[in-house]
């Protein structure tokens, strides 16, 4: 209602089924958590419009506005006083026999995950055409800065400031003690192959299976031409979000102090 | 041949199919890597006989003798000059509707692993009947001291000296930053339940799927009455094995030095 | 006052100066945080009496009772309904030229810490007389189970259940990627030497400098004959303390969730 | 001698005492390890000339050429066939009472380190003028991409590809479990203050104490105008260096394999 009074609503979509096709909008307002925003990014596909996320449950990294915050911010948004920030997305393409059999944009991360029978995977990583290393691991995550606080963080990866033109490569349970997450330039083109994939070894994009993985498949990961456009909200900044969302910082949440 | 000349060979088993049933032997010589020893422990089941592992490939944590080492050690073994060391094993039982539907001894570890569709698992851990915590994670590992250098180590867990009467509980990619591996007494009886398991969520023992996991299932993990008996080899000790096998220690393998 | 009404108070000590000498008491009530309890353990030295900690600030691992909790627990304590739990302590002795020049009991941990000029330390660790490894690091911590949630946890070490008869050895900023914390039996006698200590390289026990460290010095770390006796409080258990104190567990403190 | 035959040697410096002052050179050849190159960068100060490092001991991250490699690479260098790569440096300035009392360029990292009496430090981090967080820790490291494989890696930080325009902020033994290393843009201006520094609390640049730290001091860390110029050597690349130097990758150095 607040929105309707001040803006021209082109469409409402409560079932995650709207076909954005090649349309662009001034603003897409997403009600829901971070998962809803990932879903919106997926639906918009090749034509990303600016997004404003309102979170009705607990605050997220992407959906950072509470309904109350929204009401106070909305007039400013309508005056055009908010900046749209571009966040890098990565394009994931699965090649089989030289042909692209699946592709998708990722806002958070692409992961290669083993499933049953839960044997070790050998994943070869190529950077700009050169073999970088062979990971022996349970899986591998390549995350954007926005996605660095999601699965990458769980797997032991670092936090990337959102405006970085970079990606982070983090192995899951590496069977070699010398591995550490690597932060590489967003311009580097990465390719992944799995020597002996199992039946359920999969390429997973933003938490959804994109494709199973066969022997000989190549997964290309590169910076997308598209960016994820998020409306900048006054008073927000990356470090504050880390504090609020991760309990990052002893003075803010004394429960986590060790001493 | 060296063995035949000095000992009475009861059986040879090249296909991992020998039925140990309730028999006990003076010694079971395993040729092969750590995987073969895990397999032997599985075959012996409830009646564990002392094991001596000879490794034809690269040395393992369990199969620590090269064929050459074996030749020099064997006479001493036959003289009875070797000690048999007991290592704790854990007994894993899956209960469904109050009934035990699967059980097995674990030498290395028991793990609860999610598979496709790769969503977060909520795993409740009970210690001696009390809810200890709810892990939000990709999986959970409970390892013996012998198994602490296997999957547990990959997931970020600590190394346990082999003679400890303890187990270590390590979450895989926990979705909460405050988790750390916990080392508990081997006497503690642990129970695990998964609130909403997926189709391929499994209980995996020593790298093999024991059972799938349904909602309401309870997985009980407790110290086994049986122990894994390994022949003590002269000159071996835990720290030396760590150095040899993990490249543990800067002075031994300078390639791993950071500075 | 509540205490005076029901018990015979032998002494009050507000200045941390009471000389416990060889006296033993039925109970020592410590008002203050974990630091005060560490201090009390230090004062009692060789004759440890049972301790009950009341925390007037935020709850600690050792001083787990709030004043209110205390009032409800105290009658039960006086009835003798509380159990005294023994926690292992470690004895630290610094040898110089074959002679003991300093020793102390540790409740939490002993650490070797470099100071200025902040160069890398080479620390040799001997276990039961055998060289285990040479750490290249900024420092090394050997912690008891009770101390595992203190400095050890900050340095990346695991949590040890309090009743374990074990210690944990954790390097600080090891300059070799292959190191992991090691949990060893409390019966193992450890010795540490620093090849080239700097002026301010020190042996630190429970957060206080015990001694500086010279070339040739040996630091022996072994299980103490004494134990730290803590009054068991009804309703307390280790896992609950972890949840309350560390924010351990997603369901308890949703602020720390990653997803 | 090989160099003399083909190039005009302006100066030789065996004592690390040459005054580069404002001179620029076509090339500075450094014989020695990574420490020598750090020293050379320090000596060049505000006027950095391209550097080629030859390592007579074990290979380093910076001094990546063996003497033999050098001989085969040198003719190519003289033909001008080598590219000079710019690596970011950071400028560290210590302000006391509003006045700059010390400053220096860092090639690897700047660290705030506590010394005796080894109490916890409270370090406030400001990013572009806003308080980002208060670290309770033993110290804090801010590293360049080149320095990410030095002290930062020991403290648990990630590896940054060298050409990234980024820095990484890693706490040492943080007394809060929720901390993770943060990779920020090189354009961000960071400021650090220590609420209650101890006598030996110091600002350390590339392993050398720059200044002690008093209450009220501010340490500003920002991208330097100067870059460290390193001659690109054919056949070198970052991932290969990681493999050679860190034993990074299971297939290359099987000693580090876990399984």
mmCIF file of N, CA, C and O in Angstrom, chain C residues 39-111:
data_model
loop_
_atom_site.group_PDB
_atom_site.id
_atom_site.type_symbol
_atom_site.label_atom_id
_atom_site.label_comp_id
_atom_site.label_asym_id
_atom_site.label_seq_id
_atom_site.Cartn_x
_atom_site.Cartn_y
_atom_site.Cartn_z
ATOM 1 N N UNK C 39 43.380 -16.584 40.277
ATOM 2 C CA UNK C 39 44.210 -16.017 41.335
ATOM 3 C C UNK C 39 44.103 -16.864 42.611
ATOM 4 O O UNK C 39 45.109 -17.147 43.279
ATOM 5 N N UNK C 40 42.892 -17.295 42.940
ATOM 6 C CA UNK C 40 42.702 -18.116 44.141
ATOM 7 C C UNK C 40 43.468 -19.433 43.997
ATOM 8 O O UNK C 40 44.131 -19.890 44.942
ATOM 9 N N UNK C 41 43.399 -20.038 42.811
ATOM 10 C CA UNK C 41 44.115 -21.293 42.583
ATOM 11 C C UNK C 41 45.612 -21.077 42.771
ATOM 12 O O UNK C 41 46.320 -21.916 43.324
ATOM 13 N N UNK C 42 46.082 -19.908 42.328
ATOM 14 C CA UNK C 42 47.511 -19.592 42.458
ATOM 15 C C UNK C 42 47.872 -19.446 43.939
ATOM 16 O O UNK C 42 48.895 -19.969 44.396
ATOM 17 N N UNK C 43 47.003 -18.764 44.697
ATOM 18 C CA UNK C 43 47.298 -18.560 46.113
ATOM 19 C C UNK C 43 47.301 -19.871 46.902
ATOM 20 O O UNK C 43 48.103 -20.075 47.801
ATOM 21 N N UNK C 44 46.381 -20.767 46.532
ATOM 22 C CA UNK C 44 46.306 -22.022 47.285
ATOM 23 C C UNK C 44 47.502 -22.916 46.988
ATOM 24 O O UNK C 44 47.886 -23.737 47.809
ATOM 25 N N UNK C 45 48.075 -22.759 45.803
ATOM 26 C CA UNK C 45 49.298 -23.475 45.475
ATOM 27 C C UNK C 45 49.182 -24.964 45.700
ATOM 28 O O UNK C 45 48.325 -25.626 45.136
ATOM 29 N N UNK C 46 50.035 -25.487 46.571
ATOM 30 C CA UNK C 46 50.138 -26.927 46.722
ATOM 31 C C UNK C 46 48.969 -27.539 47.505
ATOM 32 O O UNK C 46 48.796 -28.738 47.517
ATOM 33 N N UNK C 47 48.196 -26.718 48.221
ATOM 34 C CA UNK C 47 47.076 -27.297 48.975
ATOM 35 C C UNK C 47 45.758 -26.710 48.511
ATOM 36 O O UNK C 47 45.308 -25.693 49.025
ATOM 37 N N UNK C 48 45.189 -27.333 47.521
ATOM 38 C CA UNK C 48 43.975 -26.830 46.894
ATOM 39 C C UNK C 48 42.736 -27.275 47.681
ATOM 40 O O UNK C 48 42.552 -28.460 47.915
ATOM 41 N N UNK C 49 41.930 -26.307 48.078
ATOM 42 C CA UNK C 49 40.641 -26.601 48.706
ATOM 43 C C UNK C 49 39.524 -26.402 47.685
ATOM 44 O O UNK C 49 39.712 -25.700 46.695
ATOM 45 N N UNK C 50 38.369 -26.996 47.955
ATOM 46 C CA UNK C 50 37.256 -26.848 47.015
ATOM 47 C C UNK C 50 36.837 -25.395 46.869
ATOM 48 O O UNK C 50 36.826 -24.642 47.841
ATOM 49 N N UNK C 51 36.463 -25.013 45.633
ATOM 50 C CA UNK C 51 36.147 -23.631 45.321
ATOM 51 C C UNK C 51 34.725 -23.525 44.795
ATOM 52 O O UNK C 51 34.256 -24.389 44.067
ATOM 53 N N UNK C 52 34.046 -22.460 45.205
ATOM 54 C CA UNK C 52 32.761 -22.119 44.611
ATOM 55 C C UNK C 52 32.866 -20.676 44.153
ATOM 56 O O UNK C 52 33.182 -19.788 44.949
ATOM 57 N N UNK C 53 32.629 -20.439 42.866
ATOM 58 C CA UNK C 53 32.805 -19.096 42.316
ATOM 59 C C UNK C 53 31.485 -18.384 42.107
ATOM 60 O O UNK C 53 30.566 -18.943 41.532
ATOM 61 N N UNK C 54 31.392 -17.177 42.595
ATOM 62 C CA UNK C 54 30.207 -16.347 42.385
ATOM 63 C C UNK C 54 30.626 -15.156 41.551
ATOM 64 O O UNK C 54 31.581 -14.461 41.885
ATOM 65 N N UNK C 55 29.903 -14.944 40.473
ATOM 66 C CA UNK C 55 30.319 -13.918 39.543
ATOM 67 C C UNK C 55 29.391 -12.721 39.614
ATOM 68 O O UNK C 55 28.198 -12.830 39.398
ATOM 69 N N UNK C 56 29.961 -11.565 39.901
ATOM 70 C CA UNK C 56 29.127 -10.379 40.028
ATOM 71 C C UNK C 56 28.998 -9.660 38.700
ATOM 72 O O UNK C 56 28.131 -8.828 38.511
ATOM 73 N N UNK C 57 29.877 -9.942 37.767
ATOM 74 C CA UNK C 57 29.763 -9.347 36.435
ATOM 75 C C UNK C 57 29.148 -10.365 35.490
ATOM 76 O O UNK C 57 28.210 -11.056 35.837
ATOM 77 N N UNK C 58 29.715 -10.446 34.298
ATOM 78 C CA UNK C 58 29.161 -11.433 33.375
ATOM 79 C C UNK C 58 29.694 -12.805 33.747
ATOM 80 O O UNK C 58 30.797 -12.937 34.301
ATOM 81 N N UNK C 59 28.921 -13.833 33.469
ATOM 82 C CA UNK C 59 29.276 -15.180 33.896
ATOM 83 C C UNK C 59 30.545 -15.659 33.224
ATOM 84 O O UNK C 59 30.837 -15.314 32.082
ATOM 85 N N UNK C 60 31.264 -16.467 33.945
ATOM 86 C CA UNK C 60 32.501 -16.990 33.404
ATOM 87 C C UNK C 60 32.417 -18.489 33.253
ATOM 88 O O UNK C 60 31.388 -19.114 33.534
ATOM 89 N N UNK C 61 33.500 -19.086 32.793
ATOM 90 C CA UNK C 61 33.553 -20.539 32.703
ATOM 91 C C UNK C 61 33.755 -21.141 34.083
ATOM 92 O O UNK C 61 33.271 -22.209 34.394
ATOM 93 N N UNK C 62 34.504 -20.435 34.917
ATOM 94 C CA UNK C 62 34.823 -20.946 36.241
ATOM 95 C C UNK C 62 33.862 -20.386 37.286
ATOM 96 O O UNK C 62 33.414 -21.112 38.167
ATOM 97 N N UNK C 63 33.585 -19.110 37.191
ATOM 98 C CA UNK C 63 32.687 -18.471 38.156
ATOM 99 C C UNK C 63 31.306 -18.449 37.532
ATOM 100 O O UNK C 63 30.870 -17.463 36.962
ATOM 101 N N UNK C 64 30.617 -19.578 37.645
ATOM 102 C CA UNK C 64 29.416 -19.783 36.851
ATOM 103 C C UNK C 64 28.131 -19.425 37.582
ATOM 104 O O UNK C 64 27.049 -19.520 37.020
ATOM 105 N N UNK C 65 28.221 -19.006 38.831
ATOM 106 C CA UNK C 65 27.021 -18.688 39.604
ATOM 107 C C UNK C 65 26.811 -17.185 39.675
ATOM 108 O O UNK C 65 27.721 -16.431 40.005
ATOM 109 N N UNK C 66 25.610 -16.736 39.399
ATOM 110 C CA UNK C 66 25.268 -15.343 39.676
ATOM 111 C C UNK C 66 24.939 -15.246 41.165
ATOM 112 O O UNK C 66 24.685 -16.262 41.811
ATOM 113 N N UNK C 67 24.960 -14.056 41.736
ATOM 114 C CA UNK C 67 24.608 -13.921 43.160
ATOM 115 C C UNK C 67 23.238 -14.528 43.465
ATOM 116 O O UNK C 67 23.044 -15.168 44.505
ATOM 117 N N UNK C 68 22.269 -14.337 42.560
ATOM 118 C CA UNK C 68 20.947 -14.915 42.779
ATOM 119 C C UNK C 68 20.999 -16.445 42.790
ATOM 120 O O UNK C 68 20.409 -17.091 43.661
ATOM 121 N N UNK C 69 21.691 -16.987 41.800
ATOM 122 C CA UNK C 69 21.848 -18.449 41.776
ATOM 123 C C UNK C 69 22.454 -18.929 43.087
ATOM 124 O O UNK C 69 22.060 -19.941 43.647
ATOM 125 N N UNK C 70 23.423 -18.150 43.554
ATOM 126 C CA UNK C 70 24.124 -18.551 44.763
ATOM 127 C C UNK C 70 23.153 -18.719 45.928
ATOM 128 O O UNK C 70 23.194 -19.700 46.674
ATOM 129 N N UNK C 71 22.260 -17.741 46.067
ATOM 130 C CA UNK C 71 21.341 -17.775 47.203
ATOM 131 C C UNK C 71 20.474 -19.032 47.168
ATOM 132 O O UNK C 71 20.179 -19.620 48.209
ATOM 133 N N UNK C 72 20.091 -19.458 45.985
ATOM 134 C CA UNK C 72 19.223 -20.636 45.915
ATOM 135 C C UNK C 72 20.025 -21.923 46.041
ATOM 136 O O UNK C 72 19.493 -22.965 46.403
ATOM 137 N N UNK C 73 21.313 -21.855 45.730
ATOM 138 C CA UNK C 73 22.142 -23.053 45.747
ATOM 139 C C UNK C 73 22.761 -23.296 47.134
ATOM 140 O O UNK C 73 22.990 -24.424 47.542
ATOM 141 N N UNK C 74 22.988 -22.208 47.858
ATOM 142 C CA UNK C 74 23.760 -22.282 49.086
ATOM 143 C C UNK C 74 23.200 -23.270 50.130
ATOM 144 O O UNK C 74 23.978 -24.068 50.699
ATOM 145 N N UNK C 75 21.886 -23.283 50.367
ATOM 146 C CA UNK C 75 21.368 -24.237 51.368
ATOM 147 C C UNK C 75 21.732 -25.678 50.996
ATOM 148 O O UNK C 75 22.137 -26.476 51.861
ATOM 149 N N UNK C 76 21.598 -25.982 49.724
ATOM 150 C CA UNK C 76 21.944 -27.315 49.237
ATOM 151 C C UNK C 76 23.422 -27.619 49.480
ATOM 152 O O UNK C 76 23.800 -28.728 49.866
ATOM 153 N N UNK C 77 24.260 -26.603 49.264
ATOM 154 C CA UNK C 77 25.703 -26.782 49.494
ATOM 155 C C UNK C 77 25.953 -27.117 50.964
ATOM 156 O O UNK C 77 26.717 -28.023 51.295
ATOM 157 N N UNK C 78 25.269 -26.366 51.852
ATOM 158 C CA UNK C 78 25.499 -26.567 53.287
ATOM 159 C C UNK C 78 25.018 -27.937 53.761
ATOM 160 O O UNK C 78 25.550 -28.518 54.694
ATOM 161 N N UNK C 79 23.994 -28.441 53.092
ATOM 162 C CA UNK C 79 23.532 -29.789 53.427
ATOM 163 C C UNK C 79 24.524 -30.836 52.951
ATOM 164 O O UNK C 79 24.332 -32.023 53.164
ATOM 165 N N UNK C 80 25.536 -30.398 52.230
ATOM 166 C CA UNK C 80 26.524 -31.353 51.723
ATOM 167 C C UNK C 80 26.044 -32.059 50.480
ATOM 168 O O UNK C 80 26.566 -33.097 50.084
ATOM 169 N N UNK C 81 25.037 -31.486 49.847
ATOM 170 C CA UNK C 81 24.468 -32.141 48.669
ATOM 171 C C UNK C 81 25.215 -31.867 47.374
ATOM 172 O O UNK C 81 24.776 -32.284 46.311
ATOM 173 N N UNK C 82 26.314 -31.147 47.452
ATOM 174 C CA UNK C 82 27.049 -30.837 46.223
ATOM 175 C C UNK C 82 28.282 -31.721 46.119
ATOM 176 O O UNK C 82 28.950 -32.004 47.111
ATOM 177 N N UNK C 83 28.595 -32.080 44.915
ATOM 178 C CA UNK C 83 29.756 -32.916 44.703
ATOM 179 C C UNK C 83 30.960 -32.025 44.390
ATOM 180 O O UNK C 83 30.809 -30.952 43.783
ATOM 181 N N UNK C 84 32.126 -32.457 44.813
ATOM 182 C CA UNK C 84 33.347 -31.736 44.456
ATOM 183 C C UNK C 84 33.988 -32.454 43.274
ATOM 184 O O UNK C 84 34.218 -33.653 43.336
ATOM 185 N N UNK C 85 34.230 -31.699 42.197
ATOM 186 C CA UNK C 85 34.819 -32.299 40.994
ATOM 187 C C UNK C 85 36.303 -31.922 40.926
ATOM 188 O O UNK C 85 36.670 -30.771 41.121
ATOM 189 N N UNK C 86 37.116 -32.941 40.649
ATOM 190 C CA UNK C 86 38.552 -32.687 40.497
ATOM 191 C C UNK C 86 38.877 -32.355 39.046
ATOM 192 O O UNK C 86 38.474 -33.083 38.143
ATOM 193 N N UNK C 87 39.591 -31.273 38.848
ATOM 194 C CA UNK C 87 40.049 -30.912 37.515
ATOM 195 C C UNK C 87 41.572 -30.969 37.493
ATOM 196 O O UNK C 87 42.210 -30.535 38.436
ATOM 197 N N UNK C 88 42.126 -31.483 36.414
ATOM 198 C CA UNK C 88 43.578 -31.624 36.408
ATOM 199 C C UNK C 88 44.254 -30.255 36.360
ATOM 200 O O UNK C 88 43.753 -29.316 35.768
ATOM 201 N N UNK C 89 45.378 -30.184 37.006
ATOM 202 C CA UNK C 89 46.238 -29.003 36.928
ATOM 203 C C UNK C 89 47.582 -29.477 36.379
ATOM 204 O O UNK C 89 47.895 -30.675 36.438
ATOM 205 N N UNK C 90 48.334 -28.575 35.810
ATOM 206 C CA UNK C 90 49.645 -28.983 35.328
ATOM 207 C C UNK C 90 50.731 -28.243 36.102
ATOM 208 O O UNK C 90 50.547 -27.104 36.531
ATOM 209 N N UNK C 91 51.817 -28.942 36.294
ATOM 210 C CA UNK C 91 52.937 -28.373 37.022
ATOM 211 C C UNK C 91 53.989 -27.935 36.010
ATOM 212 O O UNK C 91 54.383 -28.727 35.140
ATOM 213 N N UNK C 92 54.404 -26.702 36.124
ATOM 214 C CA UNK C 92 55.364 -26.139 35.200
ATOM 215 C C UNK C 92 56.652 -25.865 35.952
ATOM 216 O O UNK C 92 56.633 -25.197 36.985
ATOM 217 N N UNK C 93 57.759 -26.397 35.454
ATOM 218 C CA UNK C 93 59.047 -26.162 36.095
ATOM 219 C C UNK C 93 60.051 -25.691 35.047
ATOM 220 O O UNK C 93 60.146 -26.282 33.979
ATOM 221 N N UNK C 94 60.757 -24.616 35.376
ATOM 222 C CA UNK C 94 61.793 -24.117 34.467
ATOM 223 C C UNK C 94 63.149 -24.547 34.998
ATOM 224 O O UNK C 94 63.488 -24.246 36.148
ATOM 225 N N UNK C 95 63.891 -25.300 34.176
ATOM 226 C CA UNK C 95 65.224 -25.754 34.560
ATOM 227 C C UNK C 95 66.292 -24.940 33.839
ATOM 228 O O UNK C 95 66.203 -24.706 32.631
ATOM 229 N N UNK C 96 67.276 -24.506 34.616
ATOM 230 C CA UNK C 96 68.406 -23.770 34.030
ATOM 231 C C UNK C 96 69.669 -24.406 34.576
ATOM 232 O O UNK C 96 69.856 -24.458 35.786
ATOM 233 N N UNK C 97 70.509 -24.896 33.682
ATOM 234 C CA UNK C 97 71.724 -25.582 34.121
ATOM 235 C C UNK C 97 71.415 -26.737 35.057
ATOM 236 O O UNK C 97 72.099 -26.953 36.062
ATOM 237 N N UNK C 98 70.338 -27.470 34.755
ATOM 238 C CA UNK C 98 70.006 -28.655 35.532
ATOM 239 C C UNK C 98 69.269 -28.385 36.821
ATOM 240 O O UNK C 98 68.898 -29.302 37.548
ATOM 241 N N UNK C 99 69.043 -27.121 37.125
ATOM 242 C CA UNK C 99 68.429 -26.757 38.393
ATOM 243 C C UNK C 99 67.065 -26.102 38.162
ATOM 244 O O UNK C 99 66.904 -25.307 37.225
ATOM 245 N N UNK C 100 66.128 -26.433 39.027
ATOM 246 C CA UNK C 100 64.816 -25.809 38.910
ATOM 247 C C UNK C 100 64.895 -24.373 39.396
ATOM 248 O O UNK C 100 65.220 -24.128 40.558
ATOM 249 N N UNK C 101 64.617 -23.404 38.529
ATOM 250 C CA UNK C 101 64.704 -22.006 38.933
ATOM 251 C C UNK C 101 63.335 -21.371 39.154
ATOM 252 O O UNK C 101 63.229 -20.281 39.700
ATOM 253 N N UNK C 102 62.289 -22.042 38.697
ATOM 254 C CA UNK C 102 60.938 -21.512 38.907
ATOM 255 C C UNK C 102 59.950 -22.630 38.690
ATOM 256 O O UNK C 102 60.162 -23.505 37.857
ATOM 257 N N UNK C 103 58.881 -22.629 39.480
ATOM 258 C CA UNK C 103 57.826 -23.600 39.196
ATOM 259 C C UNK C 103 56.488 -23.036 39.648
ATOM 260 O O UNK C 103 56.423 -22.102 40.449
ATOM 261 N N UNK C 104 55.438 -23.585 39.108
ATOM 262 C CA UNK C 104 54.099 -23.127 39.455
ATOM 263 C C UNK C 104 53.049 -24.113 38.948
ATOM 264 O O UNK C 104 53.272 -24.842 37.977
ATOM 265 N N UNK C 105 51.916 -24.128 39.624
ATOM 266 C CA UNK C 105 50.783 -24.909 39.139
ATOM 267 C C UNK C 105 49.964 -24.045 38.179
ATOM 268 O O UNK C 105 49.767 -22.867 38.423
ATOM 269 N N UNK C 106 49.504 -24.680 37.102
ATOM 270 C CA UNK C 106 48.642 -23.969 36.160
ATOM 271 C C UNK C 106 47.269 -24.600 36.156
ATOM 272 O O UNK C 106 47.143 -25.821 36.095
ATOM 273 N N UNK C 107 46.254 -23.752 36.213
ATOM 274 C CA UNK C 107 44.891 -24.249 36.098
ATOM 275 C C UNK C 107 44.421 -24.160 34.656
ATOM 276 O O UNK C 107 43.762 -25.058 34.143
ATOM 277 N N UNK C 108 44.752 -23.089 33.975
ATOM 278 C CA UNK C 108 44.347 -22.896 32.580
ATOM 279 C C UNK C 108 45.391 -23.382 31.584
ATOM 280 O O UNK C 108 45.156 -24.290 30.822
ATOM 281 N N UNK C 109 46.562 -22.745 31.603
ATOM 282 C CA UNK C 109 47.547 -23.084 30.579
ATOM 283 C C UNK C 109 48.915 -22.541 30.929
ATOM 284 O O UNK C 109 49.056 -21.633 31.732
ATOM 285 N N UNK C 110 49.919 -23.121 30.303
ATOM 286 C CA UNK C 110 51.245 -22.518 30.272
ATOM 287 C C UNK C 110 51.505 -22.154 28.805
ATOM 288 O O UNK C 110 51.140 -22.896 27.898
ATOM 289 N N UNK C 111 52.115 -20.989 28.600
ATOM 290 C CA UNK C 111 52.422 -20.564 27.239
ATOM 291 C C UNK C 111 53.850 -20.079 27.160
ATOM 292 O O UNK C 111 54.381 -19.526 28.129
#
